[in-house]
mmCIF file of C-alpha atoms and ligand atoms in Angstrom:
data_model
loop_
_atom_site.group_PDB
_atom_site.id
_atom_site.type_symbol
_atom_site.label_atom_id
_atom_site.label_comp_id
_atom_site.label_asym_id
_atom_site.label_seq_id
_atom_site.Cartn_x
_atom_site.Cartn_y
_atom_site.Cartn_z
ATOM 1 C CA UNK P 1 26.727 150.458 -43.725
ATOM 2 C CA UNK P 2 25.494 149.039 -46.856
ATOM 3 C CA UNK P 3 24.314 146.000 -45.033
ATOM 4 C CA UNK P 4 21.921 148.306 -42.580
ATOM 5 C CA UNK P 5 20.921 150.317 -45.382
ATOM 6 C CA UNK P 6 19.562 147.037 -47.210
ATOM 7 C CA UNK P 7 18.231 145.921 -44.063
ATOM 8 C CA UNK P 8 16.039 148.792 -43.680
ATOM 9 C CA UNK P 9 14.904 148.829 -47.042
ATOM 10 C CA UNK P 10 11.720 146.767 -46.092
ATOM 11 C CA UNK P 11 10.287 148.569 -43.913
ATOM 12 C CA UNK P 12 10.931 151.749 -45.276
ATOM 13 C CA UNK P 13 9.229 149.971 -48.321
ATOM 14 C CA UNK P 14 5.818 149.098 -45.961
ATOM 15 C CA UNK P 15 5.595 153.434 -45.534
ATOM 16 C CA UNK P 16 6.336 154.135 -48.827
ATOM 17 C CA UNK P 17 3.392 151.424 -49.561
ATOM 18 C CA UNK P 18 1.189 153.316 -47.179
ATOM 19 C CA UNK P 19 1.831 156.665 -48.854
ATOM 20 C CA UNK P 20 1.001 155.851 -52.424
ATOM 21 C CA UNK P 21 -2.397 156.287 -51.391
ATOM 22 C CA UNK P 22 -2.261 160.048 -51.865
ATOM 23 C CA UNK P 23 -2.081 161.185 -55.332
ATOM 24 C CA UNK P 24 1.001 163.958 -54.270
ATOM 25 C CA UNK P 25 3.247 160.919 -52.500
ATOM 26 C CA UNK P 26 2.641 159.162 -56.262
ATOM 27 C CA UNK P 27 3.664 162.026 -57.992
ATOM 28 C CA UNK P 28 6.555 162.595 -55.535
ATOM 29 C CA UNK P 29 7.844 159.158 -55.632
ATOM 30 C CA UNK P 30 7.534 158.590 -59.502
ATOM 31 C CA UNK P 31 9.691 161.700 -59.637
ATOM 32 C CA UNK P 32 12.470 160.174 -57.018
ATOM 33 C CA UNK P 33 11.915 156.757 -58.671
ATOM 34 C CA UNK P 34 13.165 158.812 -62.078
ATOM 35 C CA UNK P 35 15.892 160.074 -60.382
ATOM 36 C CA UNK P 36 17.444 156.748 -58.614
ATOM 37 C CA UNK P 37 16.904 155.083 -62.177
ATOM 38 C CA UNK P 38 18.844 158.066 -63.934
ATOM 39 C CA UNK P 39 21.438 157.982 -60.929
ATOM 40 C CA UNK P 40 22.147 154.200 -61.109
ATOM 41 C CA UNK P 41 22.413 154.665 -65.170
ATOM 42 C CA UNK P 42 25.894 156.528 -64.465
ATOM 43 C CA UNK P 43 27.548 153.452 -62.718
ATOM 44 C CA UNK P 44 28.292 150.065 -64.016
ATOM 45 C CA UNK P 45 25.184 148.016 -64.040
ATOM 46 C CA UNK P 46 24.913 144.439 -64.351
ATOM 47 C CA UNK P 47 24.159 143.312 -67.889
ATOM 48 C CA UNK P 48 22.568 139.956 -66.707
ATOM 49 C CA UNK P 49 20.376 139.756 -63.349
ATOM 50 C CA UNK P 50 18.659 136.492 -62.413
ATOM 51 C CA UNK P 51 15.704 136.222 -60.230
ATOM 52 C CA UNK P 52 14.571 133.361 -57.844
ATOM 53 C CA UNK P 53 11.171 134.785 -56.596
ATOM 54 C CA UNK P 54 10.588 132.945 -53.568
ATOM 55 C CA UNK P 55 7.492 133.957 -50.794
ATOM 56 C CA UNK P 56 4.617 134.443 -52.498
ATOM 57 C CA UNK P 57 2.858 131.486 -50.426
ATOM 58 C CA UNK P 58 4.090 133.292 -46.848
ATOM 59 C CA UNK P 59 2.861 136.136 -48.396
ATOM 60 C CA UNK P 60 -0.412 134.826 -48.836
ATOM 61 C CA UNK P 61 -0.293 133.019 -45.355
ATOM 62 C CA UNK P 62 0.591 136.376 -43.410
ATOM 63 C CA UNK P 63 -1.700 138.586 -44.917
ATOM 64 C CA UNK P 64 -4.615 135.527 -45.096
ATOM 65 C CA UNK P 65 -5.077 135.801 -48.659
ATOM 66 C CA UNK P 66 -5.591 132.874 -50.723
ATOM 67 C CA UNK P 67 -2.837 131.305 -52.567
ATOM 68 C CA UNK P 68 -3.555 132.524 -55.694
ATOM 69 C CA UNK P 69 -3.226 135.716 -54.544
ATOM 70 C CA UNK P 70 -0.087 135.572 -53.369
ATOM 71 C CA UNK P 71 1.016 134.635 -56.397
ATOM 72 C CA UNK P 72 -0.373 137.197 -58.258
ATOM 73 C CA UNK P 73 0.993 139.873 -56.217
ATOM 74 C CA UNK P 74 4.193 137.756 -56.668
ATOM 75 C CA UNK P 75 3.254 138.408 -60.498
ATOM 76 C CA UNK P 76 2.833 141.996 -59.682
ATOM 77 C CA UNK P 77 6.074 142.443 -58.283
ATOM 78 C CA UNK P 78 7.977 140.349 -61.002
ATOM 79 C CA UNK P 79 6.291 143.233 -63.806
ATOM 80 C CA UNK P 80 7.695 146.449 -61.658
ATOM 81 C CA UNK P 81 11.255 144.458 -60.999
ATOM 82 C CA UNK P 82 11.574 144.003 -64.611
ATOM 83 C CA UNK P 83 10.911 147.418 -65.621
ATOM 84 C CA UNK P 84 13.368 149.361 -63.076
ATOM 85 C CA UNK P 85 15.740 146.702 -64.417
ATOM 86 C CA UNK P 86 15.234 147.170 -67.641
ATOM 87 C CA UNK P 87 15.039 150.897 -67.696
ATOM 88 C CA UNK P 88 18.598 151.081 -65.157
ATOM 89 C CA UNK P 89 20.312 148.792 -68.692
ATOM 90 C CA UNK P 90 19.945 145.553 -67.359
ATOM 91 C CA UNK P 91 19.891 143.471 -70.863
ATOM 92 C CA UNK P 92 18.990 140.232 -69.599
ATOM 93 C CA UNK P 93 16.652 139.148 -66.648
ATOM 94 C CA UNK P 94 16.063 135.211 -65.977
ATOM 95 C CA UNK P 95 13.587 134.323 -63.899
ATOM 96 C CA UNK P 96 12.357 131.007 -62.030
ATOM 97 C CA UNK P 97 8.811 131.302 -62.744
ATOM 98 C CA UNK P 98 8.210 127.377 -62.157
ATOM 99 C CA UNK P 99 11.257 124.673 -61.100
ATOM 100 C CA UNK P 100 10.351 120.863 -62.103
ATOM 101 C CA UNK P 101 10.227 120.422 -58.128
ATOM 102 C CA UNK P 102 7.149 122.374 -58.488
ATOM 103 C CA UNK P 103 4.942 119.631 -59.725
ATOM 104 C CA UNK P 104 5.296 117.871 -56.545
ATOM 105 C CA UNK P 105 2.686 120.686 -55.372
ATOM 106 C CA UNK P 106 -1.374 120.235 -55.625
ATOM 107 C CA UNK P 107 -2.880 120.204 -58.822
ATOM 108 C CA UNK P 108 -4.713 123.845 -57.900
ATOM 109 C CA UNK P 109 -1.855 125.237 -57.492
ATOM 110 C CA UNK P 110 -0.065 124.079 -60.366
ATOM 111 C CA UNK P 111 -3.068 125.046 -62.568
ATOM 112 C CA UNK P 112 -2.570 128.454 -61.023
ATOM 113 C CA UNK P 113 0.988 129.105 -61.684
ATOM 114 C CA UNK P 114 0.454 128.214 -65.484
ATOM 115 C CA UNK P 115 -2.055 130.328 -65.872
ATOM 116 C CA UNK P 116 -0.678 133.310 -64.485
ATOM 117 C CA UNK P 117 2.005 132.239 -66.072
ATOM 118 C CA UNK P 118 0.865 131.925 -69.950
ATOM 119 C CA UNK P 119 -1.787 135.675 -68.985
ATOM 120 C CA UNK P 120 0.926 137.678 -67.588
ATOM 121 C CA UNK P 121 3.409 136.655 -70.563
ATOM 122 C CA UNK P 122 0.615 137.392 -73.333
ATOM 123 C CA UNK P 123 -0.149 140.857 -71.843
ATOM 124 C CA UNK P 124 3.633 141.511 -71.948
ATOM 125 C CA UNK P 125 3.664 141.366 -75.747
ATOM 126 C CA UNK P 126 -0.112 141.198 -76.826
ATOM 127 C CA UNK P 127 -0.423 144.331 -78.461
ATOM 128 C CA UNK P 128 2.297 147.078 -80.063
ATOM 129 C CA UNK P 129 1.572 149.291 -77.457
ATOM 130 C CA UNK P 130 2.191 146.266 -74.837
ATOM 131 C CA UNK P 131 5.268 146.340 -72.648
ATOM 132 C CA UNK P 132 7.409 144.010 -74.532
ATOM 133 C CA UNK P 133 6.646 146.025 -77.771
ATOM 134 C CA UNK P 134 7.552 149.527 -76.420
ATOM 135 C CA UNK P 135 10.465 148.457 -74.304
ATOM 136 C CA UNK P 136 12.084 145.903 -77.293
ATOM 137 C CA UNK P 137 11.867 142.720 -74.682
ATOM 138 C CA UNK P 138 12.014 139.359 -76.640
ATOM 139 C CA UNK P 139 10.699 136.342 -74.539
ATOM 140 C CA UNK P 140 12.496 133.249 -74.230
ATOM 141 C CA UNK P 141 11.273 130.213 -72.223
ATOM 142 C CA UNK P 142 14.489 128.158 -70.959
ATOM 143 C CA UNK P 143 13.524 124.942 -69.637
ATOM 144 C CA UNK P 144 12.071 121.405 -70.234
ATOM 145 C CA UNK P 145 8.980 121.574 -72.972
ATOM 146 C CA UNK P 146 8.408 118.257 -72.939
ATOM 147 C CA UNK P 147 6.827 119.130 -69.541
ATOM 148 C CA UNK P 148 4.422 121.718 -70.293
ATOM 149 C CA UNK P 149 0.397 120.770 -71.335
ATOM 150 C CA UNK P 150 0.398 121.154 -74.929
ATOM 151 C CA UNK P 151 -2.471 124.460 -75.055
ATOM 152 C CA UNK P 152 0.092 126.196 -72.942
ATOM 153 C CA UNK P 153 2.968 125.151 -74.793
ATOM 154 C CA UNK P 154 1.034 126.879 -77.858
ATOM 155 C CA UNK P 155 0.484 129.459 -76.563
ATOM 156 C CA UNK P 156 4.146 130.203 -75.015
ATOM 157 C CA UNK P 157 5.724 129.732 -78.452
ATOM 158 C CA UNK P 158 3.334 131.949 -80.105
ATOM 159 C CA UNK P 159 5.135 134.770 -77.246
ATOM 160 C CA UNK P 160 7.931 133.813 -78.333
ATOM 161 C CA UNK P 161 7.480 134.402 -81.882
ATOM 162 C CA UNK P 162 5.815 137.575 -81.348
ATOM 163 C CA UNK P 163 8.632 139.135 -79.434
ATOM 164 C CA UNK P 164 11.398 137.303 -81.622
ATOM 165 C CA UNK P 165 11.793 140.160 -84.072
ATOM 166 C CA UNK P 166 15.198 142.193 -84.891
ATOM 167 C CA UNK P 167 13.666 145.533 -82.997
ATOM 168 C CA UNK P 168 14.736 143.954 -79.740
ATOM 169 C CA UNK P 169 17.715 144.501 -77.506
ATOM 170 C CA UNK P 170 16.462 142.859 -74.392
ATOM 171 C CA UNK P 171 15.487 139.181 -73.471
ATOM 172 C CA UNK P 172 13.665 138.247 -70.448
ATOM 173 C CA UNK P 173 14.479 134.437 -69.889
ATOM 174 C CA UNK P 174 11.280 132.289 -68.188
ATOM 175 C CA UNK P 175 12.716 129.577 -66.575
ATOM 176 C CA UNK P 176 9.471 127.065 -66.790
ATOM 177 C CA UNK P 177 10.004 124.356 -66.046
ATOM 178 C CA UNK P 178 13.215 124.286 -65.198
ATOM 179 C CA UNK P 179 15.542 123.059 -62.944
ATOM 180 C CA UNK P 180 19.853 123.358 -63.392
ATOM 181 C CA UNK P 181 20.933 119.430 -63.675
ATOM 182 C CA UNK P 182 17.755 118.979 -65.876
ATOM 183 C CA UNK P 183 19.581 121.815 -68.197
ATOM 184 C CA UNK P 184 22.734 120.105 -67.757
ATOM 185 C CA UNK P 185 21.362 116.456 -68.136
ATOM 186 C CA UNK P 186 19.958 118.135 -71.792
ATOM 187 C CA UNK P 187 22.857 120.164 -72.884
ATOM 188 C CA UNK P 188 25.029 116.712 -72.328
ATOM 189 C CA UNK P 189 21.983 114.607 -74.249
ATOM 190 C CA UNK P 190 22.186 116.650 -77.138
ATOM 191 C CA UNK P 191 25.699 116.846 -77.312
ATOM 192 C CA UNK P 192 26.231 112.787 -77.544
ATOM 193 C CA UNK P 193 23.289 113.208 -80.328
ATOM 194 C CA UNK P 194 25.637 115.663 -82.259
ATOM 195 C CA UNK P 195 28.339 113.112 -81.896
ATOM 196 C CA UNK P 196 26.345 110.107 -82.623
ATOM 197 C CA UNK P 197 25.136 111.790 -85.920
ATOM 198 C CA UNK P 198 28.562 112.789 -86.686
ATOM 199 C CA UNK P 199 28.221 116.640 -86.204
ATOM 200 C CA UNK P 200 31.209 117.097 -84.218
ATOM 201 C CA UNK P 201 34.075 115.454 -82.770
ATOM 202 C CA UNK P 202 35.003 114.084 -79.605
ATOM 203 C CA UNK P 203 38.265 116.416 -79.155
ATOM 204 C CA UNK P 204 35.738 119.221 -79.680
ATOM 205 C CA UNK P 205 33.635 119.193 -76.541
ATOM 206 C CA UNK P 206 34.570 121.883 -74.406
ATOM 207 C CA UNK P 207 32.535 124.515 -71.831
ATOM 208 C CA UNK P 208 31.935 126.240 -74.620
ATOM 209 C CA UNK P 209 29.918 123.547 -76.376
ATOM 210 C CA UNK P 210 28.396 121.654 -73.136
ATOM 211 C CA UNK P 211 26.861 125.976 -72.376
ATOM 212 C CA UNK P 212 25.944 126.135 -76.243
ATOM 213 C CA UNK P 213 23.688 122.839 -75.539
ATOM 214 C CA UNK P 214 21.681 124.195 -72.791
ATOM 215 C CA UNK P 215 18.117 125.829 -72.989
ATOM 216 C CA UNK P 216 19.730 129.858 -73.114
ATOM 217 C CA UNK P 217 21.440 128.889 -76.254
ATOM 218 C CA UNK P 218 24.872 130.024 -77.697
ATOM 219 C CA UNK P 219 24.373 133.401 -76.564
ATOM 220 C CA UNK P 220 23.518 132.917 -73.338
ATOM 221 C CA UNK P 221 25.598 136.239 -71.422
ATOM 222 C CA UNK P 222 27.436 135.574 -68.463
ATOM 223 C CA UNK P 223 25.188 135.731 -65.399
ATOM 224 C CA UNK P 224 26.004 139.050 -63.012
ATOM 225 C CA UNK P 225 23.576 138.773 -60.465
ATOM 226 C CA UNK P 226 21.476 136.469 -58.965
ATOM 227 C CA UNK P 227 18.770 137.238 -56.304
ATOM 228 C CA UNK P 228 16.536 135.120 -53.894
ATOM 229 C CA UNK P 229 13.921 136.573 -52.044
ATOM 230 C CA UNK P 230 12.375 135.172 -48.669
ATOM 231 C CA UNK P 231 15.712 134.468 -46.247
ATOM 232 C CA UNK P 232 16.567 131.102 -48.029
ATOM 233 C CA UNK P 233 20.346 130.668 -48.348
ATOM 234 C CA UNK P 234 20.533 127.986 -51.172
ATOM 235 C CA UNK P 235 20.146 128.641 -54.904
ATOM 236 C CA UNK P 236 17.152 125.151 -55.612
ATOM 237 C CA UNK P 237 18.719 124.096 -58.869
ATOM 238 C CA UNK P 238 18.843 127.486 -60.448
ATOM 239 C CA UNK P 239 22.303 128.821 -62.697
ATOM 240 C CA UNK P 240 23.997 126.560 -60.861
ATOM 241 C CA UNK P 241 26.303 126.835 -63.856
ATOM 242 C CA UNK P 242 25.648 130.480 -65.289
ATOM 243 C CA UNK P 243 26.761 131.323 -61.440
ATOM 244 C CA UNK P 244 30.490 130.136 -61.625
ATOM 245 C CA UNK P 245 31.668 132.599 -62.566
ATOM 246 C CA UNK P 246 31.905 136.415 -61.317
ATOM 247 C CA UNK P 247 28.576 136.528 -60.251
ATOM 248 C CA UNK P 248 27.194 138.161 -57.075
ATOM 249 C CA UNK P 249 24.613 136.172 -55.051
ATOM 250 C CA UNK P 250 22.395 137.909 -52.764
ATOM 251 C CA UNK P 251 20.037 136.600 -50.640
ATOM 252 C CA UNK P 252 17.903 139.044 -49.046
ATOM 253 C CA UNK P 253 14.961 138.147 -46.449
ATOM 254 C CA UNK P 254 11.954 140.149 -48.083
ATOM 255 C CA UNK P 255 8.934 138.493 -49.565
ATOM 256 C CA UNK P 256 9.370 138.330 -52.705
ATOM 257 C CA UNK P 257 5.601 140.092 -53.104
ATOM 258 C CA UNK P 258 6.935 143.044 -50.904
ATOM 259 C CA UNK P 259 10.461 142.807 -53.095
ATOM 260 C CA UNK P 260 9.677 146.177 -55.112
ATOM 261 C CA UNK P 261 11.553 149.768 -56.338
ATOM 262 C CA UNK P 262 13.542 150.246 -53.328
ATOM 263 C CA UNK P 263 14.475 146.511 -52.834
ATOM 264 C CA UNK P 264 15.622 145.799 -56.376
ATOM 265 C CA UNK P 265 17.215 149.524 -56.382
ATOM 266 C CA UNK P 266 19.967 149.018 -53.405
ATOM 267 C CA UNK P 267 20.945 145.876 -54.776
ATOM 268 C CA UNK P 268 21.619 147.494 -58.029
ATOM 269 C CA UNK P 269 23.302 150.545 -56.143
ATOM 270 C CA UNK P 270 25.322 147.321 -54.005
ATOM 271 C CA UNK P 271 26.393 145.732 -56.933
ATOM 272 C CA UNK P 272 27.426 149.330 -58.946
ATOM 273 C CA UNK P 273 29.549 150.234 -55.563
ATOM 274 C CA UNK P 274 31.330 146.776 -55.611
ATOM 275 C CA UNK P 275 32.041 146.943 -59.536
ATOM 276 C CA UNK P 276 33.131 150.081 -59.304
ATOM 277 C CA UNK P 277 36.426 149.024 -57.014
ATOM 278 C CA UNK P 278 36.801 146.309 -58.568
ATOM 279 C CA UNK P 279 37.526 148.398 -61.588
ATOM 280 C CA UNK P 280 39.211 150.766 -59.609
ATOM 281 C CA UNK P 281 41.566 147.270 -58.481
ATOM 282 C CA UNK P 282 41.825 146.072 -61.772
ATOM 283 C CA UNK P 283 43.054 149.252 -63.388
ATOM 284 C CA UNK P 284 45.535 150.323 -60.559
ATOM 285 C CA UNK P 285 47.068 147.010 -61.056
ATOM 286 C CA UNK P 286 47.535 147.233 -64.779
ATOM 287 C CA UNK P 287 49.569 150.430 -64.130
ATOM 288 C CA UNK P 288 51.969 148.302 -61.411
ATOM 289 C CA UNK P 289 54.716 147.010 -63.468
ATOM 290 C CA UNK P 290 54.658 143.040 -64.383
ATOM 291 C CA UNK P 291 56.587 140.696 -62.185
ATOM 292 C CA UNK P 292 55.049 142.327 -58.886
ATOM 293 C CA UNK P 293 52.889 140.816 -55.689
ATOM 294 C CA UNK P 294 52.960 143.512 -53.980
ATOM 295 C CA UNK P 295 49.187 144.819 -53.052
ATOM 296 C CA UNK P 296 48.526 148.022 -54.505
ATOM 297 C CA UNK P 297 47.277 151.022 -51.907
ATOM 298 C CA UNK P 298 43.713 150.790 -53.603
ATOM 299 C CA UNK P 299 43.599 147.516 -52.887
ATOM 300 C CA UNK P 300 44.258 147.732 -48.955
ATOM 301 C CA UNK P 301 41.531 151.138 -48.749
ATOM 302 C CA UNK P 302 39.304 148.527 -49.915
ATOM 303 C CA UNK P 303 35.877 148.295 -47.281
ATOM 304 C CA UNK P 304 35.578 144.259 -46.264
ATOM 305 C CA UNK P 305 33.542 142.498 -48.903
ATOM 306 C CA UNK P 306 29.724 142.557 -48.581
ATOM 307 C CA UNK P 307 28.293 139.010 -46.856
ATOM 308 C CA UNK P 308 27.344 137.039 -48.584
ATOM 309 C CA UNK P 309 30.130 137.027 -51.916
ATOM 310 C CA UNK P 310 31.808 139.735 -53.358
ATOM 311 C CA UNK P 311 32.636 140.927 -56.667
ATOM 312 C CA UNK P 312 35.950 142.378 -55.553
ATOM 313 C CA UNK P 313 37.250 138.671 -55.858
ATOM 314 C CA UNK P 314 40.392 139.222 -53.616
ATOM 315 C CA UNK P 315 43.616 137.129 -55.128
ATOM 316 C CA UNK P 316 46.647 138.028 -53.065
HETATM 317 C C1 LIG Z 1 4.530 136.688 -65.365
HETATM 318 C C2 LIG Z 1 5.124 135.637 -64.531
HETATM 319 C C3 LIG Z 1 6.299 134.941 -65.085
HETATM 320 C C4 LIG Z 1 4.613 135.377 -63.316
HETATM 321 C C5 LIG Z 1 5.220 134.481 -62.378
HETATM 322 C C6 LIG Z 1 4.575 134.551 -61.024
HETATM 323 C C7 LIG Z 1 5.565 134.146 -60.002
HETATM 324 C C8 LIG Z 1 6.095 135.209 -59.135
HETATM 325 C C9 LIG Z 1 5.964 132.860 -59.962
HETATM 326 C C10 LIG Z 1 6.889 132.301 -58.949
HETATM 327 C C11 LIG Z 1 6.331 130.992 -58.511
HETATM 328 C C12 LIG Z 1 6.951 130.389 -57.331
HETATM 329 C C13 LIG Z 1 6.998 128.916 -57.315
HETATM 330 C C14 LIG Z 1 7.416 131.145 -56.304
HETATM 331 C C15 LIG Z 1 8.043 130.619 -55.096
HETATM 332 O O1 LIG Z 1 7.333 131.047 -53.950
HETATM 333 P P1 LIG Z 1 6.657 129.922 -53.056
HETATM 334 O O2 LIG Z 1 5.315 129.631 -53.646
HETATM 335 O O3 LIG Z 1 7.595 128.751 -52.970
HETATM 336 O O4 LIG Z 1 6.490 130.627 -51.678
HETATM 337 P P2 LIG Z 1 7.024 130.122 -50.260
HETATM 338 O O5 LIG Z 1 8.518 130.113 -50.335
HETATM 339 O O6 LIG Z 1 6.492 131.176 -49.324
HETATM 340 O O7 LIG Z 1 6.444 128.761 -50.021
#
């Protein structure tokens, strides 16, 4: 059931789309919107959600708009994902705004991307009325620097200085450019540096360290959720090790330009529903005395796990 309902979430989307045209639908649906958000905010919600924001060029192709424009309204989406989100308790976001495989496109369109890139950031956090500001979002690009042109390099750390204050209890991380082994490849560089230098000692290299290294830093939380847009099943070099661990992958075939309030909203209902049993699992079996295999009854009312991988984590 919760498959269907996800499946008709896009084109339920397309009316809703069609609707906001009238000023009473926009009224109307602010007011549901305000509802689902409070709803979700009783359940568990996922602290850390990452985001791999693929379609914005089939986007563009179906609906014969240039590229650029598909990216914007890719841009678009990213700004109303964020804010349902962020407003549900979501803590930390990540997002794949630009992989290091994406310099293999044209110059045009890598031009574009870093440009919508660096404008979209600075009206996040350009003012103290800006979104950032208001909502207490610090920015945090994760990924290689040596990469980026130096003006845009600029004018990224100047966001992040602005929103690096002690107000702020969110962080969106802007993977740019970044790719998985590249964050790996650094997080093992610098860690032979700290050795070389004397920092540290062999014996002490551990997970712990090796995830300290990499661009999210020591406090990197543990990744929740991760979703790609656009029907690809393969995660293109992204958390590929923030995902180890307890983290639910969905891949889901909207656009990610058409990925909007309802799309983002039944995965976060999804994810509640499956953390919620899990709980449910976990706390039945700390009442069954120790020394026991024996499935509890909770555990065999269970529904089968969702499709694609479950948070229930079965261990019989
Ligand atoms: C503010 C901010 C961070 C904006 C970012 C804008 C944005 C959504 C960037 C994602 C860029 C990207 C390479 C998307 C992948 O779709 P694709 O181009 O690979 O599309 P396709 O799969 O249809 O080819």
């Amino acid at each position: 059931m919760v498959v269907s309902t996800i499946l008709s979430v896009a084109s339920l989307q397309g009316i809703i789309n069609t609707l906001q045209a009238f000023p009473l639908f926009v009224y109307l649906f602010s007011f549901i919107k305000d509802l689902v958000v409070a709803v979700l905010k009783t359940g568990p919600i996922p602290r850390h959600v990452a985001l791999i924001m693929d379609g914005n060029r089939t986007y563009a192709k179906r609906n014969q708009l240039a590229l650029k424009d598909g990216h914007s309204a890719g841009a678009e989406s990213l700004l109303l994902v964020l804010d349902v989100c962020y407003r549900v308790g979501v803590l930390y976001i990540t997002i794949y705004a630009f992989s290091i495989e994406n310099f293999n496109r044209s110059l045009e369109e890598v031009d574009t991307l870093f440009g919508l890139l660096r404008d979209r950031l600075k009206l996040l956090c350009e003012n103290d009325d800006s979104y950032a500001s208001v909502n207490k979002v610090r920015i945090k690009v994760i990924g290689n620097r040596d990469m980026i042109p130096h003006d845009i390099l600029k004018d990224l750390e100047t966001i992040e200085d602005k929103t690096n204050t002690p107000m702020v209890n969110k962080v969106l991380y802007v993977g740019f450019p970044y790719t998985s082994r590249d964050d790996i490849t650094h997080s093992i560089r610098t860690t032979v540096d700290q050795l070389n230098l004397g920092e540290i000692r062999r014996d002490q290299i551990d997970l712990e360290m090796l995830q300290k290294n990499m661009y999210m830093g020591a406090d990197a939380p543990q990744l929740d959720l991760l979703v790609r847009t656009s029907g690809h099943t393969r995660l293109s070099d992204f958390m590929l090790w923030q995902c180890n661990a307890n983290c639910t992958i969905e891949f889901v075939k909207t656009l990610w330009p058409d990925f909007k309030f309802l799309s983002i909203a039944s995965l976060l209902f999804k994810w509640s529903y499956y953390k919620t049993l899990q709980l449910q699992v976990e706390s039945a079996a700390a009442e069954v005395p120790h020394n026991t295999h024996e499935p509890t009854d909770i555990f065999n009312q269970l529904p089968p796990p969702p499709p694609f991988a479950s948070v229930t984590q079965r261990q019989l």
